[in-house]
Coordinates of C-alpha atoms in Angstrom, one line a residue:
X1 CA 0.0 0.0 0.0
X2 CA 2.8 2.3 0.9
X3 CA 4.5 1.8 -2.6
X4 CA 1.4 2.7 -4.2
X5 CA 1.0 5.4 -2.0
X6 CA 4.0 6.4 -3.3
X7 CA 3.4 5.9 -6.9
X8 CA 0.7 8.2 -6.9
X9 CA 3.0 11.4 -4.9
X10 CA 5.1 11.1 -7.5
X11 CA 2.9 11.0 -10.4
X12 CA 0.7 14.0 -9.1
X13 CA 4.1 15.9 -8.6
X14 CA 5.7 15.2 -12.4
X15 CA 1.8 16.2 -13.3
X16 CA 2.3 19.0 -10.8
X17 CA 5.4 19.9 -12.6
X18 CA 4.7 19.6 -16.3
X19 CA 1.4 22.0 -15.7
X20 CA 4.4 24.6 -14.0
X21 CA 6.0 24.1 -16.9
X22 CA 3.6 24.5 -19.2
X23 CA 2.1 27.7 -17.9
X24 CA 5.6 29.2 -17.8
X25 CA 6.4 28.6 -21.9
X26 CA 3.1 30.2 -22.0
X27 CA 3.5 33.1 -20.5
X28 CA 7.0 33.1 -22.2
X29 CA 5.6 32.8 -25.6
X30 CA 4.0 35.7 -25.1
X31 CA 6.8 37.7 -24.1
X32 CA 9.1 39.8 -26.6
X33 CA 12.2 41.4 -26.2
X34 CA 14.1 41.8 -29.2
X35 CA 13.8 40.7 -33.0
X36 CA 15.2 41.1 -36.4
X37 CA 13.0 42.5 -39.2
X38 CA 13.1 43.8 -42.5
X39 CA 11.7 47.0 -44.0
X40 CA 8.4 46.6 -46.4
X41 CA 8.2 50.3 -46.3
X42 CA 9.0 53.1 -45.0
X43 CA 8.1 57.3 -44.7
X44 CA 10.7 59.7 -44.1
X45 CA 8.2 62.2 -42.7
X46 CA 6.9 60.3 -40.1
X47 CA 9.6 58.0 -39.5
X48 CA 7.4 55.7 -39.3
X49 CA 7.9 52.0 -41.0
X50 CA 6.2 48.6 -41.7
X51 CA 8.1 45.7 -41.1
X52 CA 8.0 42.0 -41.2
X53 CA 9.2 40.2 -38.6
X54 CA 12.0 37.7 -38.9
X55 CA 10.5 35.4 -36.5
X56 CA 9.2 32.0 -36.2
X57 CA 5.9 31.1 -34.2
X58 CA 4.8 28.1 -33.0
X59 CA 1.1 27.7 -31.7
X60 CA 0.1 25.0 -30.8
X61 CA 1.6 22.2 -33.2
X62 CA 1.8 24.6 -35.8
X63 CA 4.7 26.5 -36.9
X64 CA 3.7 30.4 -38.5
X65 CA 5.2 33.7 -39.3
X66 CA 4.0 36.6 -37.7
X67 CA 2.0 39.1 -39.5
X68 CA 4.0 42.2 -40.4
X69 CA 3.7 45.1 -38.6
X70 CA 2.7 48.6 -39.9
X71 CA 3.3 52.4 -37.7
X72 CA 6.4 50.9 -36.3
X73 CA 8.5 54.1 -35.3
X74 CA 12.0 54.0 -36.8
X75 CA 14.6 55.7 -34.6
X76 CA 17.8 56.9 -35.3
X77 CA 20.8 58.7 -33.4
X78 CA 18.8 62.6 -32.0
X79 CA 19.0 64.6 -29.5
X80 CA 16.6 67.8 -29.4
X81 CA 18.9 69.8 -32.1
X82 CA 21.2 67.2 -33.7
X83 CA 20.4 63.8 -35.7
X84 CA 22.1 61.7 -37.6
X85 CA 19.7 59.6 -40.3
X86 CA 20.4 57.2 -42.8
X87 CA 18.3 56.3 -46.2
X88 CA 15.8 53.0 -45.3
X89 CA 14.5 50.8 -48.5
X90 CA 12.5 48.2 -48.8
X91 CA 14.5 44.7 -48.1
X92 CA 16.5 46.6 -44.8
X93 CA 16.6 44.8 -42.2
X94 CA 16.2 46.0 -38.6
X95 CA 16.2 45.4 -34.5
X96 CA 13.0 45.5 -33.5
X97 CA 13.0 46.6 -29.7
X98 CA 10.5 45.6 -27.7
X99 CA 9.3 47.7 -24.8
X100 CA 8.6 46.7 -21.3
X101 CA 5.0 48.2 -21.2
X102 CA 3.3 50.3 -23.3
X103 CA 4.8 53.6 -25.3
X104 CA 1.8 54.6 -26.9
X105 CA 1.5 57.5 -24.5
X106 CA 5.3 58.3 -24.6
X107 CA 5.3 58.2 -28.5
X108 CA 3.0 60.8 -29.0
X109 CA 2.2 63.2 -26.0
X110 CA 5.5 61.9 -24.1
X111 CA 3.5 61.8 -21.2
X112 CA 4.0 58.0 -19.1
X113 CA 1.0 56.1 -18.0
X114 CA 0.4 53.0 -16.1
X115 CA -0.7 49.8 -18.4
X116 CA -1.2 46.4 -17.6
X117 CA 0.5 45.1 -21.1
X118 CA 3.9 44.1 -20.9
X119 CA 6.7 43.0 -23.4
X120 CA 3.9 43.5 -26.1
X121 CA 5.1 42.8 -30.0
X122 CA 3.3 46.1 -30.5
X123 CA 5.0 47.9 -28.2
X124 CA 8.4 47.9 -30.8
X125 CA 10.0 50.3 -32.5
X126 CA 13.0 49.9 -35.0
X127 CA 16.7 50.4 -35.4
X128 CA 18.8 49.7 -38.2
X129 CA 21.4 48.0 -36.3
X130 CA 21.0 44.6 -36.8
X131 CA 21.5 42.5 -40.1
X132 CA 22.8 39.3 -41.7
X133 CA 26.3 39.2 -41.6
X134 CA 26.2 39.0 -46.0
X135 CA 25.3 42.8 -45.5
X136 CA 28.4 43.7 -43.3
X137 CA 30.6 46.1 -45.3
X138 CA 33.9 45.3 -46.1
X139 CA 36.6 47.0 -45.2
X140 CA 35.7 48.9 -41.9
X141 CA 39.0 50.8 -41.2
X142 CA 38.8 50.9 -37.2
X143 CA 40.1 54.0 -37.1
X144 CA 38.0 56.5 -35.8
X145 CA 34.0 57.5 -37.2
X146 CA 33.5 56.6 -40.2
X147 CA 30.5 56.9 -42.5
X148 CA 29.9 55.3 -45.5
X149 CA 27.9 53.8 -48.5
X150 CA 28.4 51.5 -50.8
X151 CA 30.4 53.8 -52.8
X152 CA 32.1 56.6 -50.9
X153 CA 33.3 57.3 -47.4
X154 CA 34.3 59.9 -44.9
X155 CA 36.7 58.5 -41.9
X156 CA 37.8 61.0 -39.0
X157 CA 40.6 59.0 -37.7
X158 CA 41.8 59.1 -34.0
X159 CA 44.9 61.1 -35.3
X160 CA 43.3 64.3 -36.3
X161 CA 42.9 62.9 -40.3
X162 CA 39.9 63.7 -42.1
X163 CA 39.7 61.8 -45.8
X164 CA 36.7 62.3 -47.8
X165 CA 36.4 59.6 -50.9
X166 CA 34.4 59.1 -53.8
X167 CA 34.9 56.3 -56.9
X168 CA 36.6 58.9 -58.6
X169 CA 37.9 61.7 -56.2
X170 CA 39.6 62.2 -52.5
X171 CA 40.2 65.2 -50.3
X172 CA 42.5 64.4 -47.0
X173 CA 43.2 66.9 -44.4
X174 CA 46.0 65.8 -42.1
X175 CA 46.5 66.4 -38.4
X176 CA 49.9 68.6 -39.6
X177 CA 47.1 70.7 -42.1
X178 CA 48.2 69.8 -45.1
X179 CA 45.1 69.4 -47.4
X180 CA 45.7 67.0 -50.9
X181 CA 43.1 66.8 -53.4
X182 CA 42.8 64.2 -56.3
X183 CA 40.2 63.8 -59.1
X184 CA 39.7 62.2 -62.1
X185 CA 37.5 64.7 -63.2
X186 CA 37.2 68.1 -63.3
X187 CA 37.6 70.5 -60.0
X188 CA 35.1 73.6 -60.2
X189 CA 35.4 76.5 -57.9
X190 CA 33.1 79.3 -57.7
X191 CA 33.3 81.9 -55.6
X192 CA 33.3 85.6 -54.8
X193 CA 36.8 85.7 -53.4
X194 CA 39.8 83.2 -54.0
X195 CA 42.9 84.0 -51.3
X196 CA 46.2 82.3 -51.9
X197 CA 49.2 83.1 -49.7
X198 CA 46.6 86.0 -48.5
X199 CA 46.6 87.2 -52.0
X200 CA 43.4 87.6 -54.2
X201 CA 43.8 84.8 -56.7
X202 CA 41.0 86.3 -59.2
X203 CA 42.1 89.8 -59.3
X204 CA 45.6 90.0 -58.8
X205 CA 48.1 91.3 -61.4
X206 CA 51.9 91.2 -61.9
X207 CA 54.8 93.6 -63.4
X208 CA 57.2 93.2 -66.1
X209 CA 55.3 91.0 -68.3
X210 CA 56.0 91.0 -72.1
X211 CA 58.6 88.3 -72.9
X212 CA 59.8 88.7 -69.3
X213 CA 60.1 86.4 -66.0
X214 CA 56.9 88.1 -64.3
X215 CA 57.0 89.4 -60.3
X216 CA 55.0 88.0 -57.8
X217 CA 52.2 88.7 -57.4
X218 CA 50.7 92.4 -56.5

């Protein structure tokens, strides 16, 4: 009697268990904290963005993408008087953040308010920060900041350097303030004013011209 006794402790506690368990990957699966996504659209005047999630869900025995996501606010590097943005296209992919409560309230009046929802999908908003490493750039120099595209950069090394390049053109400045230009094309300057050695380039004139060794210039 005692071993049946004891039979039937234990099998209440593994069902005692397994319903634990079960009511924790629940609440889990209803919990999101951060995702990767990819950009279906996006409008620069809103910054606002829809997205697809990257992301797997399985309910029940059934294995399904989520739906994607429209009004997702996209936010970049800003403080109250600088920003820093870059161009979004369709096919980007993204983080999507996931808040710990609600930001509806935040988002638009910036005003907090208590709300029972917690690590809600909804509650996202997206940074392009993450992304398949087939879409890292090449050739990062580690040297300082450095923005680029796929076809130009500007680096401002540690050392005081500043080099602006195109395909076809560069401009460095070193740290000593030497400034070397080069182009394969042609270099245009318009101005009002042109000083060279604190002379004005566009108006000055020389002496002793005529089949002689000119003077500097006046």
């Amino acid at each position: 009697m005692a071993d049946n006794r004891t039979g039937i402790v234990m099998t209440t506690q593994k069902t005692l268990v397994s319903a634990i368990q079960t009511g924790i990957n629940s609440a889990l699966n209803k919990i999101y904290t951060c995702l990767p996504a990819k950009v279906i659209t996006f409008d620069p005047q809103t910054s606002m963005a829809e997205v697809q999630p990257l992301f797997l869900k399985k309910i029940g025995d059934e294995i399904i993408n989520l739906p994607p996501m429209k009004e997702v606010p996209v936010r970049f590097y800003q403080t109250k008087n600088f920003s820093i943005s870059i161009k979004l296209e369709p096919g980007d992919e993204v983080s999507l953040f996931v808040c710990q409560s609600s930001i509806d309230n935040f988002l638009f009046d910036s005003n907090l308010s208590f709300d029972v929802r917690k690590f809600d999908i909804n509650d996202s908003f997206a940074v392009p920060v993450l992304y398949s490493q087939s879409r890292v750039f090449e050739g990062i120099t580690n040297k300082g900041i450095e923005l680029r595209t796929n076809k130009s950069s500007i680096v401002l090394d540690s050392d005081g350097k500043i080099e602006i390049n195109s395909n076809k053109a560069s401009i460095v400045f070193d740290s000593e303030g030497n400034i070397k230009i080069e182009s394969e094309g042609t270099i245009d300057l318009n101005c009002l004013k042109l000083m060279v050695n604190n002379k004005p380039y566009l108006t000055h004139t020389h002496t002793d011209a005529e089949s002689r060794p000119t003077s500097p210039p006046v």
